[in-house]
């Protein structure tokens, strides 16, 4: 289950490659949700994960950022499930450990290239620079895996 799944690219990869028996995503952004449905990704549900029931899953995937209220997920995630944080920021990792009272099972790095997901690189980079200062669209990120 991908919480805040965006356009569900990770879930689609898992589904197409049959890496799990079922995929479910939840997305709050109406535009991204609409794009999912328009692309036939009907396994994505529209909703606010801080206010609604989260499906039971063996694995949860998140990339919700530093300012997300992770403590609001504490009693919503299935016990003994696996939580994968793809955010990569050490500050976010520490916040998740504290707010959810989880410990790291594994951490590592992965290479990424987001250029194919960005229709207009110039516009995208201007928006990102305005919001974050700088942001790379290719490179290496960290992931963290926790036991809930």
Tab-separated table of C-alpha atoms in Angstrom:
chain	number	residue	atom	x	y	z
A	1	UNK	CA	0.000	0.000	0.000
A	2	UNK	CA	1.524	3.289	-1.126
A	3	UNK	CA	0.430	6.155	1.129
A	4	UNK	CA	0.533	9.366	-0.869
A	5	UNK	CA	1.140	7.432	-4.073
A	6	UNK	CA	1.187	10.394	-6.466
A	7	UNK	CA	0.669	9.028	-9.964
A	8	UNK	CA	1.205	5.450	-8.679
A	9	UNK	CA	4.335	4.789	-10.724
A	10	UNK	CA	5.858	2.591	-8.009
A	11	UNK	CA	2.655	0.585	-7.660
A	12	UNK	CA	2.360	0.182	-11.420
A	13	UNK	CA	5.918	-1.138	-11.559
A	14	UNK	CA	5.169	-3.631	-8.761
A	15	UNK	CA	1.916	-4.700	-10.454
A	16	UNK	CA	3.318	-5.112	-13.968
A	17	UNK	CA	6.326	-7.078	-12.724
A	18	UNK	CA	4.118	-9.199	-10.427
A	19	UNK	CA	6.274	-8.375	-7.413
A	20	UNK	CA	3.279	-8.490	-5.072
A	21	UNK	CA	-0.164	-10.085	-5.080
A	22	UNK	CA	-2.142	-6.845	-4.744
A	23	UNK	CA	-1.460	-3.124	-4.902
A	24	UNK	CA	-3.374	-0.242	-3.334
A	25	UNK	CA	-2.552	3.446	-3.361
A	26	UNK	CA	-4.060	6.420	-1.578
A	27	UNK	CA	-3.646	9.938	-2.943
A	28	UNK	CA	-4.930	13.271	-1.601
A	29	UNK	CA	-4.064	15.455	-4.597
A	30	UNK	CA	-7.125	15.516	-6.873
A	31	UNK	CA	-5.125	16.118	-10.050
A	32	UNK	CA	-2.747	13.217	-9.414
A	33	UNK	CA	-5.673	10.982	-8.445
A	34	UNK	CA	-7.478	11.942	-11.671
A	35	UNK	CA	-4.381	11.084	-13.695
A	36	UNK	CA	-4.254	7.672	-12.014
A	37	UNK	CA	-7.858	6.922	-12.877
A	38	UNK	CA	-7.382	8.288	-16.417
A	39	UNK	CA	-4.422	5.913	-16.850
A	40	UNK	CA	-6.510	2.927	-15.719
A	41	UNK	CA	-4.850	2.696	-12.317
A	42	UNK	CA	-8.116	1.937	-10.542
A	43	UNK	CA	-6.290	0.486	-7.546
A	44	UNK	CA	-5.713	4.075	-6.360
A	45	UNK	CA	-8.206	5.541	-3.921
A	46	UNK	CA	-8.761	9.226	-3.221
A	47	UNK	CA	-8.447	10.209	0.431
A	48	UNK	CA	-6.621	11.754	3.357
A	49	UNK	CA	-4.554	9.112	5.146
A	50	UNK	CA	-4.592	11.139	8.361
A	51	UNK	CA	-8.407	11.035	8.522
A	52	UNK	CA	-9.477	7.769	6.900
A	53	UNK	CA	-8.880	4.084	7.544
A	54	UNK	CA	-5.742	2.775	5.901
A	55	UNK	CA	-5.988	-0.683	4.320
A	56	UNK	CA	-4.261	-3.555	6.072
A	57	UNK	CA	-1.085	-4.368	4.168
A	58	UNK	CA	2.079	-6.346	4.669
A	59	UNK	CA	4.139	-3.503	3.211
A	60	UNK	CA	3.556	0.273	3.227
A	61	UNK	CA	5.499	2.689	1.044
A	62	UNK	CA	5.793	6.355	1.985
A	63	UNK	CA	7.437	9.500	0.720
A	64	UNK	CA	5.573	12.138	2.667
A	65	UNK	CA	8.285	14.603	3.633
A	66	UNK	CA	9.589	16.112	6.835
A	67	UNK	CA	6.482	18.140	7.699
A	68	UNK	CA	4.001	15.255	7.519
A	69	UNK	CA	2.334	14.408	10.894
A	70	UNK	CA	3.595	10.801	11.078
A	71	UNK	CA	2.227	10.400	14.604
A	72	UNK	CA	-1.266	10.380	13.039
A	73	UNK	CA	-0.400	7.077	11.338
A	74	UNK	CA	0.715	5.339	14.536
A	75	UNK	CA	-2.487	3.368	15.171
A	76	UNK	CA	-3.453	3.040	11.504
A	77	UNK	CA	-0.676	0.831	10.153
A	78	UNK	CA	-1.020	-2.939	10.460
A	79	UNK	CA	1.093	-4.294	13.319
A	80	UNK	CA	4.217	-6.225	12.281
A	81	UNK	CA	4.055	-4.810	8.760
A	82	UNK	CA	7.018	-3.356	6.881
A	83	UNK	CA	7.270	0.387	6.258
A	84	UNK	CA	9.516	1.623	3.440
A	85	UNK	CA	10.437	5.307	3.496
A	86	UNK	CA	11.809	6.553	0.183
A	87	UNK	CA	12.163	10.181	1.326
A	88	UNK	CA	15.856	9.716	1.990
A	89	UNK	CA	16.369	12.638	4.343
A	90	UNK	CA	17.968	11.756	7.672
A	91	UNK	CA	15.722	14.292	9.446
A	92	UNK	CA	12.618	12.558	8.071
A	93	UNK	CA	13.994	9.172	9.089
A	94	UNK	CA	14.536	10.365	12.664
A	95	UNK	CA	11.048	11.905	12.795
A	96	UNK	CA	9.449	8.647	11.591
A	97	UNK	CA	11.367	6.634	14.191
A	98	UNK	CA	10.272	8.995	16.940
A	99	UNK	CA	6.634	9.557	15.871
A	100	UNK	CA	5.880	5.909	15.011
A	101	UNK	CA	8.200	4.302	17.561
A	102	UNK	CA	9.816	2.084	14.915
A	103	UNK	CA	13.362	0.902	14.429
A	104	UNK	CA	15.306	0.595	11.182
A	105	UNK	CA	15.602	-2.919	9.775
A	106	UNK	CA	17.630	-1.849	6.764
A	107	UNK	CA	18.848	1.260	5.022
A	108	UNK	CA	20.533	1.763	1.714
A	109	UNK	CA	20.831	3.815	-1.443
A	110	UNK	CA	19.254	3.653	-4.854
A	111	UNK	CA	19.812	5.461	-8.144
A	112	UNK	CA	16.976	7.404	-9.702
A	113	UNK	CA	16.143	9.272	-12.868
A	114	UNK	CA	12.911	11.273	-12.841
A	115	UNK	CA	13.409	13.011	-16.179
A	116	UNK	CA	10.920	10.775	-18.011
A	117	UNK	CA	8.171	11.767	-15.550
A	118	UNK	CA	8.600	15.491	-16.161
A	119	UNK	CA	6.856	16.879	-19.265
A	120	UNK	CA	8.627	20.266	-19.233
A	121	UNK	CA	11.966	20.227	-17.450
A	122	UNK	CA	12.445	24.015	-17.578
A	123	UNK	CA	9.084	24.761	-15.920
A	124	UNK	CA	9.546	21.947	-13.407
A	125	UNK	CA	13.013	23.075	-12.339
A	126	UNK	CA	11.842	26.682	-11.924
A	127	UNK	CA	8.986	25.541	-9.667
A	128	UNK	CA	11.225	23.249	-7.635
A	129	UNK	CA	13.912	25.922	-7.283
A	130	UNK	CA	11.274	28.377	-6.030
A	131	UNK	CA	10.006	25.872	-3.425
A	132	UNK	CA	13.146	23.995	-2.345
A	133	UNK	CA	16.071	26.076	-3.557
A	134	UNK	CA	17.660	23.182	-5.458
A	135	UNK	CA	16.512	19.707	-6.397
A	136	UNK	CA	18.146	17.015	-8.466
A	137	UNK	CA	16.089	14.944	-10.889
A	138	UNK	CA	18.756	12.252	-11.223
A	139	UNK	CA	21.228	10.818	-8.761
A	140	UNK	CA	21.278	8.743	-5.617
A	141	UNK	CA	18.796	8.672	-2.718
A	142	UNK	CA	18.564	6.862	0.582
A	143	UNK	CA	15.765	4.547	1.686
A	144	UNK	CA	14.857	3.225	5.119
A	145	UNK	CA	12.937	0.078	6.009
A	146	UNK	CA	11.214	-0.257	9.387
A	147	UNK	CA	9.187	-2.897	11.241
A	148	UNK	CA	5.866	-1.491	12.491
